[in-house]
Coordinates of C-alpha atoms in Angstrom, one line a residue:
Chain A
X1 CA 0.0 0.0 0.0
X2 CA 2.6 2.7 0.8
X3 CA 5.2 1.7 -1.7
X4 CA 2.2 2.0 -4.0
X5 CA 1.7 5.2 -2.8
X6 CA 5.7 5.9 -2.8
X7 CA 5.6 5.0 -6.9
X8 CA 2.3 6.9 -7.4
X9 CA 4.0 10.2 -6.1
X10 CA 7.0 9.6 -8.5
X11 CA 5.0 9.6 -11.8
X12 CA 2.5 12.2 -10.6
X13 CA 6.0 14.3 -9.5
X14 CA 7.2 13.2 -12.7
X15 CA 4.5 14.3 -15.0
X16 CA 4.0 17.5 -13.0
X17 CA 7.2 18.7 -13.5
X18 CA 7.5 17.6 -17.2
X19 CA 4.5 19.8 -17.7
X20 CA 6.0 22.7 -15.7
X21 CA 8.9 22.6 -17.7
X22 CA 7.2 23.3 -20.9
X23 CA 5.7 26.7 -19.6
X24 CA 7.0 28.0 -16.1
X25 CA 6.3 31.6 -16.5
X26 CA 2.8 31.0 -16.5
X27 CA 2.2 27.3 -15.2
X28 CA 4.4 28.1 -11.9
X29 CA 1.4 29.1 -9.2
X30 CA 0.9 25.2 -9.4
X31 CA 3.9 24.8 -7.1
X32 CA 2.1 27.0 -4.2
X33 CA -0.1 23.5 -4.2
X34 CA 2.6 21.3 -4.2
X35 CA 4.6 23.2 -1.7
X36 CA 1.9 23.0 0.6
X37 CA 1.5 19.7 0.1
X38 CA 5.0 19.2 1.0
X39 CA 4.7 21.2 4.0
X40 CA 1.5 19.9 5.1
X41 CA 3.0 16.4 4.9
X42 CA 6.1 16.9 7.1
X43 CA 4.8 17.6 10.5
X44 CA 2.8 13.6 9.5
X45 CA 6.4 12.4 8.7
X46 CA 7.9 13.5 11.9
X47 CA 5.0 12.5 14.4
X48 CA 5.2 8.7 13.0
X49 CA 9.1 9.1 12.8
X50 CA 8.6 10.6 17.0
X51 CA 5.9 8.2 18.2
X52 CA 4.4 5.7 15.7
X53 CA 7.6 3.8 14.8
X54 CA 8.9 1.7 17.3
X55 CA 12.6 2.0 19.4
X56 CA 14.2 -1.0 17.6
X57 CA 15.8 -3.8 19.2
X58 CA 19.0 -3.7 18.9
X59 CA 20.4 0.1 17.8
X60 CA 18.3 2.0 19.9
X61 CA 17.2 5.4 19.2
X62 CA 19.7 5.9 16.5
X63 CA 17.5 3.7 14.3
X64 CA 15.5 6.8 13.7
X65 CA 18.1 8.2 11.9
X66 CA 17.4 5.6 9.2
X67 CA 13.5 7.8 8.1
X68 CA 15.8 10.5 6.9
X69 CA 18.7 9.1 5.5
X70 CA 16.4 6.3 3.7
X71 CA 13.4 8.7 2.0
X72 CA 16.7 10.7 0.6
X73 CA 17.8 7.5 -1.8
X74 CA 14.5 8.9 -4.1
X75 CA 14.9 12.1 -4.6
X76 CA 18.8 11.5 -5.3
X77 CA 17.8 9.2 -7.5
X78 CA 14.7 10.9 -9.3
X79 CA 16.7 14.1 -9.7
X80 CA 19.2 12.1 -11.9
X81 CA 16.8 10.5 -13.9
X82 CA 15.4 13.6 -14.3
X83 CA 18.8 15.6 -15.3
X84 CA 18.8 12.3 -17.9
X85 CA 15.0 12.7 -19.0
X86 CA 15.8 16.5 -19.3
X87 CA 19.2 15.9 -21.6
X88 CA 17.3 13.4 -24.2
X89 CA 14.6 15.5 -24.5
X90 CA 17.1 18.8 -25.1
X91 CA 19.5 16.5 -27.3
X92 CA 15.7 16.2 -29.7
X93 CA 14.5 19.2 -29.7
X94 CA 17.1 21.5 -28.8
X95 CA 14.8 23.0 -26.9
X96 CA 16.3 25.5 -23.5
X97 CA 13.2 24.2 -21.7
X98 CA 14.6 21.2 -21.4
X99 CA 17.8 22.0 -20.5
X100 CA 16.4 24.0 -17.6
X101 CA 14.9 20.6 -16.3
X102 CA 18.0 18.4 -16.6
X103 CA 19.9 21.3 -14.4
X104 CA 17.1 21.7 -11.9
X105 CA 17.3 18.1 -11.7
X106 CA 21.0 17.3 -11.5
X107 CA 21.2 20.5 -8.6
X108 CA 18.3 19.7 -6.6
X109 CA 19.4 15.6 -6.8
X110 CA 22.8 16.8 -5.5
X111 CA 21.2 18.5 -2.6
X112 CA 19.6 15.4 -1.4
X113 CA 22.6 13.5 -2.4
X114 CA 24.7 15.7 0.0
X115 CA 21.9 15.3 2.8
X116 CA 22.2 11.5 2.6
X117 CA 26.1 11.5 2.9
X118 CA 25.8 14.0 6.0
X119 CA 23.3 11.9 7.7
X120 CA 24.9 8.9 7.0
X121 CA 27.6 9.3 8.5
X122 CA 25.7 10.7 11.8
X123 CA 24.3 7.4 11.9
X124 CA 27.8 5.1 11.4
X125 CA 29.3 7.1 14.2
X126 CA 27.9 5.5 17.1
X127 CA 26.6 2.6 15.3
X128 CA 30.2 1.6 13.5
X129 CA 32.6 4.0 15.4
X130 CA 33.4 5.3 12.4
X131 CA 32.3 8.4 10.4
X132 CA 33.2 6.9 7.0
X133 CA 34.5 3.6 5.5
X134 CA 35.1 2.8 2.7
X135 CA 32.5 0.3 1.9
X136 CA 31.2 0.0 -1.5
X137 CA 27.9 1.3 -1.0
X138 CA 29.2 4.2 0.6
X139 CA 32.0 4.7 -2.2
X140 CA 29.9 4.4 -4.9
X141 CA 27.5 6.6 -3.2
X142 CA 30.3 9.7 -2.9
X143 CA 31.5 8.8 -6.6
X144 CA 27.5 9.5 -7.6
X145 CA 27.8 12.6 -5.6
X146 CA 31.0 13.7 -7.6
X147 CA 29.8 12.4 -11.1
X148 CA 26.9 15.3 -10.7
X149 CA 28.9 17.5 -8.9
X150 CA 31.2 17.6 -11.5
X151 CA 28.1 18.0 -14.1
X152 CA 27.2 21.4 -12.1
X153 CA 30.7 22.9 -12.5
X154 CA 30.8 22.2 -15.9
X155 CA 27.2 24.2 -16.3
X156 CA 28.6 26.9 -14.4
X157 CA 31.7 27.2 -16.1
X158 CA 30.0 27.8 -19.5
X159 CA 26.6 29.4 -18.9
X160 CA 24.3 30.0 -21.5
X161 CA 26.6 27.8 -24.4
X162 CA 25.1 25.2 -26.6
X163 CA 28.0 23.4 -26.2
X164 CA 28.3 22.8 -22.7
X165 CA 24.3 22.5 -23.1
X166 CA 24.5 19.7 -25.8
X167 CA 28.1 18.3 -23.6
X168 CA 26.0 18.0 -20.6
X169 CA 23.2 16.8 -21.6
X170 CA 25.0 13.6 -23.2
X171 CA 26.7 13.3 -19.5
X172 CA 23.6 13.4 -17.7
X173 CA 22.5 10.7 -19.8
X174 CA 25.2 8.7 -19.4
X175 CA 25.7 9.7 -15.6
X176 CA 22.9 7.4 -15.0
X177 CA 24.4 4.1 -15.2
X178 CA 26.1 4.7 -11.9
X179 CA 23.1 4.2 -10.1
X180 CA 22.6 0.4 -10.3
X181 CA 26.1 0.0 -8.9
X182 CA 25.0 2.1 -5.9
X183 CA 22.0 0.8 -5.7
X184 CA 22.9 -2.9 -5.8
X185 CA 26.5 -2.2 -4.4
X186 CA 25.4 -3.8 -1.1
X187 CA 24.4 -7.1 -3.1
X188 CA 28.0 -6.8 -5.7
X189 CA 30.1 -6.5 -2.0
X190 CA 28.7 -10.4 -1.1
X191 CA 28.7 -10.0 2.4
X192 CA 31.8 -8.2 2.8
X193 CA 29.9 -4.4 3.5
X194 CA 29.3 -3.0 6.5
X195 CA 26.0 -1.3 5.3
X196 CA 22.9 -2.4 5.5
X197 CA 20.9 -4.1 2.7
X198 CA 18.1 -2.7 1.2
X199 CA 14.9 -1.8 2.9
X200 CA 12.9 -3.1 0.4
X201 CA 14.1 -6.6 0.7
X202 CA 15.0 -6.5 4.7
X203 CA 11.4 -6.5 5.2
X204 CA 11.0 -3.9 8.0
X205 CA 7.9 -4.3 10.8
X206 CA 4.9 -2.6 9.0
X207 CA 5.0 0.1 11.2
X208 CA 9.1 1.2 10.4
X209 CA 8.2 0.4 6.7
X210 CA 4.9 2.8 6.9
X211 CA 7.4 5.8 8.5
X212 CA 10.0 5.2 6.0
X213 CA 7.4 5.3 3.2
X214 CA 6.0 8.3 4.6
X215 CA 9.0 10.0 4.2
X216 CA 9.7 9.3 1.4
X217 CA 6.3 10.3 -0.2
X218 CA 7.5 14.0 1.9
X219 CA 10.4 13.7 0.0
X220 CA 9.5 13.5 -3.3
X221 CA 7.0 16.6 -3.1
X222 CA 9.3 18.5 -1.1
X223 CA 11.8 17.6 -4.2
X224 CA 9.2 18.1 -6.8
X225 CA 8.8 21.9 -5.3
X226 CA 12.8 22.6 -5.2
X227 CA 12.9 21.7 -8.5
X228 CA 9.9 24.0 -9.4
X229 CA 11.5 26.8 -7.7
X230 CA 14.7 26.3 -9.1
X231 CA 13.3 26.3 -13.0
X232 CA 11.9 29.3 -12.3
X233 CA 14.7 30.7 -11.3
X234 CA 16.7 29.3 -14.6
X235 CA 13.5 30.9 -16.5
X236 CA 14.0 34.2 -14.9
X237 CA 18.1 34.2 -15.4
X238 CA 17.7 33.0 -19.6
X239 CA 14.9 36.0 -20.2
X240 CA 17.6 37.9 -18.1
X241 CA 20.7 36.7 -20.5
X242 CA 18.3 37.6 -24.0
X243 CA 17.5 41.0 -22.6
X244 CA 21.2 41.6 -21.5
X245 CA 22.3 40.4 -25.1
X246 CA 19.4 42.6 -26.7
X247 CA 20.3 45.4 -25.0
X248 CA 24.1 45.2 -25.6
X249 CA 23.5 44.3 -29.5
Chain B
X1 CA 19.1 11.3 21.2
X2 CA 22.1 13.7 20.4
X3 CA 23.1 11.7 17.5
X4 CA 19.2 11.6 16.3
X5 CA 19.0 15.3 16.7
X6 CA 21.9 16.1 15.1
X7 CA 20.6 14.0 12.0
X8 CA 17.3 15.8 11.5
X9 CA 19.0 19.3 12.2
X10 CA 21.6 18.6 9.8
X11 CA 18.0 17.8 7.4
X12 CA 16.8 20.9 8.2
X13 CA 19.6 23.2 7.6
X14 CA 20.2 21.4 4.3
X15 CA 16.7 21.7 2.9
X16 CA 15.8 25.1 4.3
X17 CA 19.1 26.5 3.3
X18 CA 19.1 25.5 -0.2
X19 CA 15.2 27.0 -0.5
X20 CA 16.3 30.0 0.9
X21 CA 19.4 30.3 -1.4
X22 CA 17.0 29.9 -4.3
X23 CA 14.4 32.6 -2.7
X24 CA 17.2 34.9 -2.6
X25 CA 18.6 33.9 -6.8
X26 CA 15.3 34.7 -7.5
X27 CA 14.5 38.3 -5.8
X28 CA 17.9 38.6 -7.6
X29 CA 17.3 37.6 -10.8
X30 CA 13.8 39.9 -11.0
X31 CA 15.6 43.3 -9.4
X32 CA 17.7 42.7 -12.4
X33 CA 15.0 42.3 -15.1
X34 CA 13.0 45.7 -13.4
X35 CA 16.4 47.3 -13.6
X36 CA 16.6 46.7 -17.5
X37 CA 13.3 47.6 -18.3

């Protein structure tokens, strides 16, 4: 039921923003919905992360850690796709729209990729003793991190080129295939990781499952309305660059 | 607790942070365009 839910929020996310994308300056009031979705679902979020979701057995309190690190994974993920999604569809039409959606994308996914490797290691402290090892999930994870990293420098070295719009786009498309390394990292290490496996197949107590679903339905609209926000800013600053180039011509 | 708090803090700082950085990009970015026209 919630993972249902969890997929549902990803295509309705999904086609939201692909329709956004096509006409922000006059299509971007929708956000003031989905940002109070976003905000109405938080203070749900962190009342079954507080009191619905049990102390677990053996790691304590710390557990709880997991309902933020966890919900991150999709929004990392889904801003990727998206940066990827947003670079085929620019590499067709050669359309700027699009290349406003694969940056939103590729920025906001770092965000939440940063947010998972902060919490993370918040967590492995007192559970491992250790901020950081390097474990494969957790290497592959920071080699994600620097693949899009890398993709934002390159944007903001050579704004407003078609270029570095067509060069990036190709990259964002290719950027993907690290994910299934991360994802099934834990799986490719055979026992020899220190991070846990997958929630997904660790079957987690309805009630931990529900929280972590939960939060990650609150993160995918609280993505969906950063990414919003940040194509309307890249709207704004290409309107900003033809008047600029108008004006000096 | 500490470490718990510390986690969703860290959450909060992140998310609000970058939303705010945007909020500001964007009161820049329309100063600008009133400016040129």
């Amino acid at each position: 039921m919630v993972s249902a839910a969890v997929m549902l929020s990803v295509v309705l996310a999904l086609v939201w923003l692909l329709w956004l994308a096509r006409d922000v300056g006059s299509r971007i009031a929708s956000s003031r919905w989905i940002g109070a979705l976003a905000l109405a679902l938080i203070p749900v979020w962190l009342y079954l992360v507080a009191w619905y979701a049990p102390i677990e057995a053996v790691q304590g309190i710390i557990q709880k850690i997991f309902y933020v690190h966890i919900p991150a994974i999709i929004p990392t993920y889904f801003g990727f796709v998206l940066a990827a999604i947003g670079g085929a569809l620019y590499l067709r039409t050669r359309d700027d729209r699009w290349d406003q959606l694969a940056v939103a994308g590729a920025e906001v996914g770092v965000v939440f990729c940063t947010l998972m490797l902060l919490v993370g290691p918040i967590w492995a402290k007192p559970a491992w003793g250790h901020w950081w090892v390097w474990d494969l999930r957790l290497t592959t994870t920071l080699m994600l991190w620097f693949i899009y990293v890398a993709y934002l420098f390159l944007r903001s070295f050579a704004f407003g080129s078609d270029t570095a719009k067509t060069f990036t786009a190709v990259y964002g498309i290719a950027g993907i295939a690290a994910i299934p390394f991360v994802y099934f990292a834990v799986d490719l290490a055979q026992g020899s990781t220190l991070h846990p496996s997958n929630p997904a197949r660790e079957g987690l107590p309805p009630e931990m499952g529900r929280t972590v679903g939960v939060g990650m339905i609150t993160f995918i609209w609280i993505f969906a309305w950063l990414v919003a926000k940040r194509l309307e800013l890249a709207s704004l600053q290409a309107r900003a660059l033809v008047a600029s180039r108008v004006g000096g011509a | 607790m500490p470490w718990v708090v510390a986690a969703y803090a860290v959450t909060a700082v992140v998310l609000v942070g970058y939303a705010l950085q945007l909020r500001a990009a964007r009161s820049a970015a329309l100063r600008d365009q009133q400016r040129r026209s």
